[in-house]
Coordinates of N, CA, C and O in Angstrom, one line a residue:
M12 N 275.8 80.4 -25.0 CA 274.9 81.1 -23.5 C 273.7 81.0 -24.3 O 273.3 82.0 -24.9
D13 N 272.7 80.5 -23.9 CA 271.7 80.7 -23.7 C 270.4 81.5 -23.3 O 271.1 82.1 -22.3
S14 N 269.5 82.6 -23.3 CA 269.5 84.1 -23.8 C 268.9 83.5 -22.1 O 268.4 84.7 -21.4
L15 N 268.1 82.8 -21.9 CA 266.9 82.1 -20.2 C 267.2 82.2 -19.6 O 268.2 80.7 -19.7
V16 N 268.0 82.6 -18.7 CA 268.3 82.2 -17.2 C 267.0 81.7 -16.5 O 266.1 82.1 -15.6
R17 N 266.9 80.0 -15.8 CA 266.0 79.4 -14.8 C 267.4 79.0 -13.4 O 267.7 78.9 -13.5
F18 N 265.3 80.3 -12.6 CA 266.2 80.0 -11.6 C 265.6 78.9 -10.9 O 267.7 78.6 -9.4
S19 N 265.8 77.8 -11.3 CA 265.7 76.5 -11.1 C 267.3 75.5 -11.1 O 267.6 75.5 -10.1
E20 N 267.7 76.4 -12.4 CA 268.9 75.9 -12.5 C 270.2 76.7 -12.3 O 271.5 76.1 -12.5
I21 N 269.9 77.9 -11.4 CA 271.3 78.0 -10.9 C 271.5 78.2 -9.6 O 270.6 77.6 -8.7
N22 N 272.8 78.1 -9.2 CA 273.0 78.2 -7.5 C 272.4 79.2 -6.1 O 272.4 80.6 -7.2
Q23 N 271.3 78.8 -5.5 CA 270.5 79.9 -4.9 C 271.4 80.6 -3.6 O 270.7 81.7 -3.4
S24 N 272.2 80.4 -3.5 CA 272.8 80.9 -2.6 C 274.5 81.7 -3.2 O 274.7 82.5 -2.0
K25 N 274.8 81.9 -4.4 CA 275.9 82.7 -4.9 C 276.1 83.0 -6.3 O 274.5 82.8 -6.7
P26 N 276.1 84.8 -6.7 CA 275.9 85.0 -7.6 C 276.0 83.9 -8.6 O 276.5 83.3 -8.9
F27 N 275.8 84.5 -9.8 CA 275.5 83.8 -11.4 C 276.8 85.2 -12.5 O 275.7 86.0 -12.2
K28 N 277.6 84.1 -12.9 CA 277.7 85.2 -13.1 C 277.9 85.4 -15.0 O 277.3 84.1 -15.1
F29 N 277.1 85.7 -16.3 CA 276.9 85.5 -17.1 C 277.5 86.8 -18.0 O 277.5 86.8 -18.1
H30 N 278.1 85.7 -18.9 CA 278.3 87.2 -20.2 C 277.7 86.2 -21.7 O 278.0 85.9 -22.4
L31 N 276.5 87.3 -21.7 CA 275.7 86.9 -23.1 C 276.0 88.1 -24.2 O 275.8 88.8 -24.2
I32 N 276.7 86.6 -25.7 CA 276.7 87.5 -27.3 C 276.0 87.1 -27.5 O 275.6 85.3 -27.7
L33 N 274.8 87.9 -28.1 CA 273.6 87.5 -29.1 C 273.8 87.0 -30.3 O 275.6 87.1 -30.8
S34 N 273.2 85.8 -31.0 CA 273.6 85.0 -32.0 C 273.1 85.9 -32.9 O 272.9 86.8 -33.2
S35 N 274.0 85.1 -34.5 CA 273.8 86.3 -35.8 C 272.0 86.0 -35.9 O 271.5 87.1 -36.3
Q36 N 270.9 85.3 -35.2 CA 269.7 84.5 -36.1 C 268.9 86.4 -34.5 O 268.1 86.4 -34.8
E37 N 270.2 86.2 -34.1 CA 268.7 87.1 -32.5 C 269.3 88.2 -32.7 O 268.7 89.4 -32.7
I38 N 270.3 88.7 -33.8 CA 270.9 90.3 -32.8 C 270.0 90.8 -34.5 O 269.5 91.6 -35.0
S39 N 269.5 89.2 -36.1 CA 268.9 89.6 -37.2 C 267.4 90.1 -36.7 O 266.5 91.1 -37.0
E40 N 267.1 89.7 -34.9 CA 265.5 90.1 -34.8 C 265.4 90.5 -33.9 O 264.9 92.2 -34.1
L41 N 266.3 91.3 -33.5 CA 266.8 92.8 -32.2 C 266.7 93.8 -33.7 O 265.8 94.8 -33.0
T42 N 267.2 93.5 -34.8 CA 267.9 94.3 -35.8 C 266.2 95.1 -36.0 O 265.7 96.2 -36.2
R43 N 265.0 94.2 -36.4 CA 263.9 93.8 -37.3 C 263.0 94.6 -35.8 O 262.1 95.3 -36.4
R44 N 262.8 94.4 -34.3 CA 262.1 94.3 -34.0 C 262.8 96.3 -33.6 O 261.5 97.4 -33.2
L45 N 263.7 96.1 -33.3 CA 264.2 97.7 -32.8 C 264.0 99.2 -34.9 O 264.2 100.2 -34.4
D46 N 263.7 98.2 -35.8 CA 263.8 99.0 -36.8 C 265.2 99.8 -37.8 O 265.5 101.1 -37.7
A47 N 266.8 99.0 -37.2 CA 267.5 99.7 -37.3 C 268.3 99.1 -38.5 O 267.6 98.1 -39.3
F48 N 269.2 99.7 -39.3 CA 269.8 99.0 -40.4 C 271.1 97.4 -40.0 O 270.2 96.8 -40.6
N49 N 271.4 97.8 -39.2 CA 272.1 97.1 -38.6 C 272.2 97.0 -36.8 O 272.6 98.3 -36.7
I50 N 272.8 96.4 -36.4 CA 273.1 96.5 -35.2 C 274.0 94.8 -35.0 O 273.9 94.1 -35.4
K51 N 275.8 95.1 -34.5 CA 277.5 94.6 -34.5 C 277.5 94.5 -33.1 O 277.2 95.3 -31.7
K52 N 278.0 93.0 -32.6 CA 278.7 93.8 -31.2 C 277.9 93.8 -30.4 O 278.1 93.8 -29.3
V53 N 276.5 92.6 -30.4 CA 276.2 92.7 -29.1 C 276.4 92.1 -28.3 O 276.0 90.6 -28.2
S54 N 276.1 93.0 -26.3 CA 277.2 91.6 -25.5 C 275.8 92.6 -24.0 O 275.9 93.3 -24.2
L55 N 276.1 91.1 -23.0 CA 275.3 91.5 -21.8 C 276.4 91.2 -21.1 O 276.1 89.6 -21.1
K56 N 277.3 91.6 -19.7 CA 277.9 90.6 -19.8 C 277.7 91.7 -17.7 O 278.3 92.4 -17.4
G57 N 277.0 90.2 -16.7 CA 277.3 90.1 -15.2 C 277.2 89.9 -15.0 O 277.3 88.3 -15.0
V58 N 276.7 90.3 -13.6 CA 276.0 89.5 -12.8 C 275.0 89.0 -12.2 O 274.5 90.4 -12.0
L59 N 273.7 88.0 -11.4 CA 273.0 88.0 -11.0 C 273.2 87.4 -9.1 O 274.0 86.3 -9.4
S60 N 273.0 88.6 -8.9 CA 273.1 87.5 -6.9 C 271.9 87.9 -6.2 O 271.2 88.7 -6.7
P61 N 271.9 86.7 -5.2 CA 270.3 86.6 -5.2 C 271.4 87.4 -3.1 O 271.8 87.9 -2.5
Q62 N 269.8 88.3 -3.7 CA 269.9 89.5 -2.4 C 269.0 89.2 -1.0 O 269.2 89.2 0.2
S63 N 268.3 88.3 -1.0 CA 267.2 87.2 -0.2 C 266.5 86.0 -0.4 O 267.1 86.0 -1.6
L64 N 266.2 85.4 -0.3 CA 265.6 84.6 -0.8 C 264.5 84.7 -1.7 O 264.9 83.8 -2.7
D65 N 264.3 85.3 -1.9 CA 263.0 85.7 -2.7 C 262.9 86.9 -4.0 O 262.6 87.6 -4.5
K66 N 264.6 88.0 -3.8 CA 264.8 88.7 -4.6 C 266.1 88.7 -4.5 O 267.5 88.3 -4.5
W67 N 266.4 89.1 -6.5 CA 267.4 89.3 -6.9 C 268.1 90.3 -7.5 O 267.3 91.3 -7.7
S68 N 269.4 91.4 -7.9 CA 270.4 91.8 -8.1 C 270.8 91.5 -9.7 O 272.0 90.6 -9.2
L69 N 270.5 92.4 -10.0 CA 271.1 92.3 -11.5 C 272.6 93.5 -12.0 O 271.1 94.5 -12.2
K70 N 273.4 93.2 -12.7 CA 274.1 94.0 -12.4 C 274.8 93.8 -13.8 O 275.6 92.5 -13.6
A71 N 274.9 94.7 -14.5 CA 275.8 94.3 -16.3 C 276.2 95.3 -17.0 O 276.0 96.7 -16.5
E72 N 276.7 94.6 -17.3 CA 277.3 95.7 -18.7 C 276.9 95.2 -20.8 O 277.1 94.5 -20.8
L73 N 276.0 97.2 -21.0 CA 275.7 96.5 -22.3 C 276.1 96.3 -23.7 O 277.1 97.7 -23.0
R74 N 277.2 96.3 -23.9 CA 277.7 96.9 -25.3 C 276.3 96.3 -26.7 O 276.1 95.3 -27.4
A75 N 276.9 97.1 -27.4 CA 276.7 97.1 -28.9 C 276.6 98.3 -29.7 O 277.3 99.3 -29.5
T76 N 276.4 97.8 -31.1 CA 276.4 99.3 -31.8 C 275.9 99.2 -33.1 O 275.8 97.8 -33.9
V77 N 274.9 100.4 -33.0 CA 273.6 100.0 -34.0 C 273.5 101.6 -34.8 O 274.2 102.6 -34.3
K78 N 273.4 100.9 -36.2 CA 273.2 101.7 -37.1 C 271.6 102.1 -37.6 O 271.1 101.1 -37.2
Q79 N 271.0 103.1 -37.1 CA 270.2 103.6 -37.4 C 269.5 104.2 -38.8 O 270.6 104.8 -38.8
K80 N 268.3 104.5 -39.5 CA 268.3 105.5 -40.1 C 268.2 107.3 -39.8 O 267.7 107.2 -38.7
C81 N 268.3 108.1 -40.6 CA 268.4 109.4 -39.8 C 266.3 109.4 -40.8 O 266.6 109.5 -41.6
V82 N 266.4 110.4 -39.5 CA 265.2 110.9 -40.3 C 265.0 111.6 -40.9 O 263.5 112.1 -41.7
I83 N 266.1 112.7 -41.8 CA 265.8 113.9 -42.3 C 266.6 112.9 -43.5 O 266.2 112.7 -44.7
T84 N 267.8 112.9 -43.7 CA 268.4 111.9 -45.2 C 268.3 110.2 -45.4 O 268.7 110.0 -46.2
F85 N 268.0 109.6 -44.0 CA 268.1 108.4 -44.3 C 269.5 107.6 -44.7 O 268.8 106.1 -44.6
K86 N 270.1 108.4 -44.5 CA 271.7 107.5 -44.2 C 271.9 106.6 -42.6 O 271.4 108.2 -42.1
P87 N 272.7 106.6 -42.9 CA 272.6 105.2 -41.6 C 273.1 105.9 -40.5 O 275.0 107.4 -40.8
V88 N 272.7 106.3 -39.1 CA 274.0 107.2 -38.2 C 273.8 106.3 -37.2 O 273.1 105.0 -36.7
K89 N 275.5 105.9 -36.3 CA 275.9 104.9 -35.8 C 276.1 105.2 -34.5 O 276.1 106.7 -34.6
T90 N 275.9 104.7 -33.2 CA 275.3 104.7 -32.4 C 276.4 103.9 -31.3 O 275.6 102.6 -31.2
I91 N 277.5 104.0 -30.9 CA 277.9 102.9 -29.9 C 276.8 103.5 -28.5 O 277.3 104.0 -28.0
V92 N 276.7 101.7 -27.4 CA 276.2 101.8 -26.6 C 277.0 101.2 -25.5 O 277.7 100.1 -26.0
Y93 N 277.5 101.7 -24.4 CA 278.1 101.4 -23.3 C 277.0 101.9 -21.9 O 277.7 102.9 -21.9
E94 N 276.7 100.7 -21.8 CA 275.5 100.7 -20.8 C 275.8 100.2 -19.5 O 275.3 99.2 -19.5
T95 N 275.5 100.9 -18.1 CA 275.4 100.0 -16.7 C 274.5 99.6 -16.9 O 272.7 100.4 -16.8
V96 N 273.5 98.6 -16.2 CA 272.6 97.7 -15.9 C 272.1 96.9 -14.7 O 272.5 96.9 -14.6
S97 N 271.0 98.1 -14.5 CA 271.3 97.7 -13.0 C 269.1 97.7 -13.2 O 268.5 97.8 -13.4
R98 N 268.9 95.7 -12.4 CA 267.8 95.9 -12.1 C 267.1 95.0 -10.8 O 268.5 93.8 -10.2
T99 N 266.3 94.4 -10.0 CA 265.6 94.2 -8.9 C 265.0 93.2 -9.1 O 264.0 94.0 -9.5
F100 N 265.1 91.9 -9.0 CA 263.9 91.4 -9.1 C 263.7 90.8 -7.7 O 263.8 90.1 -6.9
S101 N 261.7 90.9 -7.9 CA 261.4 90.7 -5.5 C 260.0 89.8 -6.5 O 259.0 91.2 -7.4
P102 N 259.1 89.0 -5.8 CA 258.2 89.1 -5.7 C 256.9 90.6 -4.9 O 256.0 91.2 -6.0
L103 N 257.8 91.3 -5.3 CA 257.3 92.3 -4.2 C 257.1 93.6 -5.4 O 255.9 94.7 -5.3
A104 N 257.3 93.6 -6.7 CA 257.7 94.3 -7.6 C 255.8 94.4 -7.9 O 255.5 95.3 -7.9
S105 N 255.2 93.1 -8.2 CA 253.3 92.9 -9.0 C 252.7 93.7 -7.3 O 252.4 94.7 -7.9
Q106 N 253.2 93.6 -6.4 CA 252.2 94.0 -5.0 C 252.4 96.3 -5.4 O 251.4 96.6 -4.8
N107 N 253.6 96.4 -4.8 CA 253.6 97.7 -5.7 C 253.1 98.5 -7.1 O 252.9 99.4 -7.2
A108 N 253.4 97.7 -7.4 CA 253.0 98.2 -9.6 C 251.6 98.3 -9.2 O 250.6 98.8 -9.5
N109 N 250.4 97.4 -7.8 CA 248.9 97.4 -7.4 C 248.9 98.6 -6.8 O 247.7 98.8 -6.7
E110 N 249.5 98.9 -6.0 CA 249.2 100.2 -5.0 C 249.3 101.8 -5.6 O 249.6 101.4 -6.3
T111 N 248.2 101.9 -4.5 CA 248.0 103.6 -5.6 C 247.5 103.8 -4.3 O 246.7 105.3 -4.3
D112 N 248.4 104.1 -2.7 CA 248.3 105.0 -2.0 C 248.6 106.5 -2.6 O 249.3 106.4 -1.5
D113 N 248.3 106.9 -3.4 CA 249.5 108.5 -3.7 C 248.0 109.4 -3.2 O 247.0 109.2 -3.5
D114 N 248.2 110.0 -2.0 CA 246.9 111.1 -1.0 C 247.3 112.8 -2.0 O 246.8 113.1 -1.4
G115 N 248.4 112.4 -3.2 CA 248.7 113.4 -3.6 C 249.7 115.1 -2.9 O 249.7 116.1 -3.6
T116 N 249.4 114.1 -2.2 CA 251.1 115.4 -0.9 C 251.7 114.7 -0.9 O 253.0 115.6 -0.5
S117 N 252.4 113.1 -0.7 CA 253.3 112.5 -0.1 C 253.7 112.0 -1.6 O 253.5 112.4 -2.9
P118 N 255.5 112.3 -1.1 CA 256.0 112.1 -2.3 C 256.1 110.3 -2.9 O 255.5 109.9 -2.0
V119 N 255.5 110.5 -4.7 CA 256.0 109.0 -5.1 C 256.8 108.3 -5.5 O 257.4 109.2 -6.2
I120 N 257.8 107.3 -4.7 CA 259.2 106.8 -4.9 C 258.4 105.6 -6.2 O 258.3 105.3 -5.7
F121 N 259.3 105.8 -7.2 CA 259.3 105.2 -8.1 C 260.4 104.4 -9.0 O 261.5 105.0 -8.8
D122 N 260.3 103.1 -8.3 CA 261.8 102.3 -8.6 C 261.3 101.8 -9.7 O 261.1 100.8 -10.3
D123 N 262.4 102.2 -11.0 CA 262.1 101.8 -12.2 C 262.9 100.9 -12.7 O 263.2 99.9 -13.6
T124 N 263.8 100.2 -11.4 CA 264.8 99.0 -11.7 C 263.8 97.6 -11.1 O 264.4 97.0 -10.8
L125 N 263.2 97.8 -10.8 CA 262.2 96.6 -9.9 C 261.3 96.5 -10.6 O 260.5 96.5 -11.7
Q126 N 261.4 94.7 -10.8 CA 260.8 94.2 -12.2 C 260.3 92.3 -11.1 O 261.1 92.0 -10.0
E127 N 259.4 91.7 -11.7 CA 258.5 91.6 -10.4 C 259.2 90.1 -11.1 O 260.1 89.2 -12.2
L128 N 259.6 88.7 -9.9 CA 260.5 87.5 -10.1 C 259.5 86.3 -10.4 O 258.9 86.3 -10.1
N129 N 260.0 86.6 -11.8 CA 259.2 85.3 -12.6 C 260.0 84.0 -12.3 O 261.6 84.2 -11.1
D130 N 259.8 83.4 -13.0 CA 260.9 81.6 -12.6 C 261.9 82.0 -13.2 O 262.8 81.3 -13.3
D131 N 262.2 83.0 -14.6 CA 263.2 82.6 -15.2 C 263.3 84.3 -15.5 O 262.2 84.8 -15.8
I132 N 264.1 84.8 -16.1 CA 264.8 85.9 -16.5 C 265.0 85.5 -18.1 O 266.1 85.1 -18.0
D133 N 265.1 87.0 -18.5 CA 265.2 86.8 -20.4 C 265.9 87.8 -21.3 O 265.9 89.1 -21.2
L134 N 267.4 87.4 -21.3 CA 268.7 88.7 -20.7 C 268.3 89.3 -22.4 O 268.7 90.4 -22.2
A135 N 267.9 88.6 -23.5 CA 267.4 89.0 -25.2 C 267.2 90.2 -24.5 O 266.8 90.8 -25.6
E136 N 265.9 89.9 -23.9 CA 265.1 90.9 -23.6 C 264.7 92.2 -23.1 O 265.1 93.4 -23.6
I137 N 265.9 91.6 -21.7 CA 266.5 92.9 -21.6 C 267.3 94.0 -22.1 O 267.7 94.8 -21.8
I138 N 267.7 93.1 -23.1 CA 269.0 93.8 -24.1 C 267.8 94.9 -25.0 O 268.1 95.7 -25.1
F139 N 266.9 94.4 -25.9 CA 265.7 94.9 -26.5 C 265.1 96.4 -25.4 O 265.3 97.0 -26.3
E140 N 264.6 96.3 -24.3 CA 264.1 96.9 -23.8 C 265.5 97.6 -23.9 O 264.7 99.3 -23.1
E141 N 266.6 98.1 -22.9 CA 268.0 98.6 -22.4 C 268.1 99.9 -24.1 O 268.2 101.3 -24.1
L142 N 267.7 98.6 -25.3 CA 268.4 99.4 -26.6 C 267.0 101.1 -26.6 O 267.5 101.8 -27.3
I143 N 266.3 100.2 -26.2 CA 265.1 100.6 -26.6 C 265.0 102.2 -25.7 O 264.8 103.6 -27.0
L144 N 265.4 102.0 -24.4 CA 265.0 103.9 -24.1 C 267.3 104.3 -24.4 O 266.7 105.1 -24.1
I145 N 268.0 103.8 -24.8 CA 269.8 104.5 -25.1 C 268.9 104.5 -26.2 O 270.0 105.9 -26.4
L146 N 268.3 104.2 -27.6 CA 269.2 104.9 -28.8 C 268.2 105.8 -29.1 O 267.5 106.0 -28.3
P147 N 268.3 106.3 -29.8 CA 267.8 108.0 -30.1 C 266.6 107.6 -30.9 O 266.6 106.5 -32.1
T148 N 265.1 108.5 -30.3 CA 264.1 108.0 -31.5 C 263.7 109.3 -32.6 O 263.4 108.4 -33.6
Y149 N 264.6 109.8 -32.5 CA 265.0 110.5 -34.5 C 266.3 111.2 -34.2 O 267.1 111.9 -34.4
P150 N 266.5 109.8 -34.6 CA 268.5 110.0 -35.5 C 268.7 111.0 -36.1 O 268.0 110.8 -37.9
K151 N 269.7 111.8 -36.2 CA 270.5 112.9 -37.4 C 271.5 112.8 -37.1 O 272.1 112.9 -36.7
S152 N 271.3 112.9 -38.6 CA 272.8 112.4 -39.4 C 273.6 114.1 -38.8 O 272.9 115.1 -38.8
E153 N 275.3 114.0 -38.7 CA 275.5 115.4 -38.0 C 275.4 116.1 -39.7 O 275.9 116.1 -40.4
G154 N 275.0 117.1 -38.7 CA 274.3 118.8 -40.3 C 273.6 118.5 -40.6 O 273.2 119.4 -42.0
A155 N 273.1 117.3 -41.0 CA 272.0 117.6 -41.4 C 270.2 117.8 -41.3 O 270.7 118.1 -39.9
E156 N 270.1 118.6 -41.6 CA 268.9 119.5 -41.5 C 267.6 119.3 -42.6 O 267.5 119.3 -43.6
L157 N 266.3 119.9 -41.7 CA 265.1 120.2 -42.9 C 265.4 121.8 -43.5 O 265.2 122.2 -43.0
D158 N 264.7 121.3 -44.7 CA 265.4 122.8 -45.7 C 263.9 123.2 -45.2 O 262.9 122.2 -45.1
Y159 N 263.4 124.0 -45.6 CA 262.3 125.0 -46.0 C 261.5 125.3 -46.5 O 261.8 125.4 -48.4
Y160 N 260.6 124.4 -48.0 CA 259.7 124.6 -49.2 C 258.1 125.3 -48.7 O 257.4 124.9 -47.2
S161 N 257.8 125.3 -49.5 CA 256.4 125.7 -49.3 C 255.7 125.8 -50.8 O 256.8 126.1 -51.4
V162 N 254.2 125.0 -51.2 CA 253.5 124.5 -52.3 C 252.5 125.5 -51.9 O 251.5 125.7 -50.6
T163 N 252.2 126.9 -52.9 CA 251.5 127.1 -53.0 C 251.0 127.4 -54.3 O 251.3 126.6 -55.3
E164 N 249.1 127.7 -54.6 CA 249.1 128.5 -55.8 C 250.0 128.9 -56.8 O 249.8 129.9 -55.9
P165 N 250.0 129.2 -58.5 CA 250.7 130.6 -58.2 C 250.0 131.8 -58.4 O 248.4 131.9 -58.3
G166 N 250.7 133.0 -57.6 CA 250.2 133.9 -57.5 C 249.5 133.7 -55.9 O 249.1 135.4 -56.1
I167 N 249.6 133.4 -55.3 CA 249.2 133.7 -53.7 C 250.0 133.4 -52.9 O 251.7 132.7 -53.2
K168 N 250.8 134.2 -52.1 CA 251.1 134.4 -51.2 C 251.4 133.4 -50.2 O 250.8 132.9 -49.7
P169 N 253.2 132.2 -50.3 CA 252.8 131.5 -49.3 C 253.2 131.9 -48.0 O 253.1 132.6 -47.0
L170 N 252.5 130.8 -46.7 CA 252.0 131.0 -45.8 C 253.7 131.2 -44.9 O 254.5 130.2 -45.3
S171 N 253.6 132.4 -43.9 CA 255.1 132.5 -43.1 C 254.4 132.8 -42.3 O 253.3 132.9 -41.6
D172 N 255.5 132.8 -40.9 CA 254.7 133.2 -39.8 C 253.9 134.8 -39.7 O 253.8 135.5 -38.6
E173 N 255.0 135.6 -40.2 CA 254.3 136.7 -40.4 C 252.7 136.8 -40.5 O 251.6 137.6 -39.8
N174 N 252.7 135.9 -42.1 CA 250.7 136.3 -42.4 C 250.0 135.8 -41.8 O 248.9 134.7 -42.1
L175 N 250.7 134.8 -40.7 CA 249.9 133.5 -39.4 C 249.0 133.9 -38.9 O 248.3 134.0 -37.7
K176 N 249.4 135.5 -39.0 CA 248.8 136.0 -37.4 C 247.7 136.2 -37.0 O 248.0 138.5 -38.6
P177 N 246.7 136.8 -37.5 CA 245.5 137.2 -38.0 C 245.6 138.5 -37.1 O 244.4 139.7 -38.3
F178 N 245.5 138.9 -36.1 CA 245.7 140.4 -35.7 C 246.7 141.3 -36.4 O 246.8 142.7 -36.4
A179 N 248.0 140.8 -37.0 CA 248.7 142.0 -38.1 C 248.0 142.0 -38.8 O 247.8 143.5 -39.3
E180 N 247.8 140.9 -39.6 CA 246.5 141.8 -40.7 C 245.1 142.8 -40.7 O 245.3 143.3 -41.4
L181 N 244.8 142.8 -39.5 CA 243.7 143.4 -39.1 C 244.4 144.9 -39.0 O 243.2 145.6 -39.7
S182 N 245.3 145.2 -38.2 CA 246.2 146.4 -37.8 C 246.5 147.0 -39.7 O 246.3 147.9 -39.1
E183 N 246.8 145.5 -40.2 CA 247.5 146.5 -41.2 C 245.9 147.5 -42.3 O 246.1 148.0 -42.7
F184 N 244.6 146.7 -42.1 CA 244.0 146.3 -42.6 C 243.4 148.0 -41.8 O 242.8 148.6 -42.5
K185 N 243.8 148.1 -40.8 CA 242.9 149.7 -39.8 C 243.5 150.7 -39.9 O 243.3 151.4 -41.0
N186 N 245.2 150.4 -40.4 CA 245.7 151.9 -40.6 C 246.3 151.7 -41.8 O 246.0 152.8 -42.3
R187 N 246.0 150.1 -43.3 CA 245.3 151.8 -44.5 C 243.6 152.1 -44.8 O 244.2 152.5 -45.1
L188 N 242.9 151.8 -44.0 CA 241.0 152.2 -43.8 C 242.0 153.7 -42.8 O 241.2 154.7 -43.7
L189 N 242.9 154.4 -42.1 CA 242.8 155.4 -40.8 C 243.5 156.1 -42.3 O 242.8 157.3 -42.6
R190 N 244.7 155.6 -43.2 CA 245.3 156.6 -44.5 C 244.4 157.5 -45.3 O 244.3 157.9 -45.6
K191 N 242.8 156.2 -45.3 CA 242.3 156.2 -46.7 C 241.4 157.5 -46.1 O 241.4 158.9 -46.5
N192 N 240.9 157.0 -44.5 CA 239.6 158.5 -43.9 C 241.0 160.2 -43.9 O 240.1 160.6 -44.2
N193 N 241.8 159.5 -43.7 CA 242.5 161.1 -43.6 C 243.0 161.2 -45.1 O 243.4 162.8 -44.7
S194 N 243.6 161.5 -46.5 CA 243.9 161.9 -47.3 C 242.4 162.2 -48.2 O 241.5 162.6 -47.8

């Protein structure tokens, strides 16, 4: 199946079922865009349903297995994605985005599933957008932790939480002066 769904080519009065399995070339491009080690088993299965003359609803399941680099060890971190995708396509989406009737007191309702209705929908782009939102920004291997180390010149005390407190240093200096004056 081609990832581009053209509204002019589907029946406008009944739901359009789809099952998109990305090709190896599309997966390679997705892997590059997501800066991942590899991605396997990517599919988007669902239905586009007409809600009115110019409004469509997309309900689908996204499945993928993604390996990303651990931000600490650079070893692969595996994430299995099984996510429900929901979008509404309407020409009103662009009008709602341009409205700025926020008076500061009324609650602002934002529908993040609402998108502008164009002549076509790129299901591969929906997969990319969803994976960007779902995948961890800073993947971490189980048990991986950053070690602490400090680099200083020989003979100089390395910075720590204690010696980064300037008033603690002043207090210590004051106490030494008081002890010296009292003796």
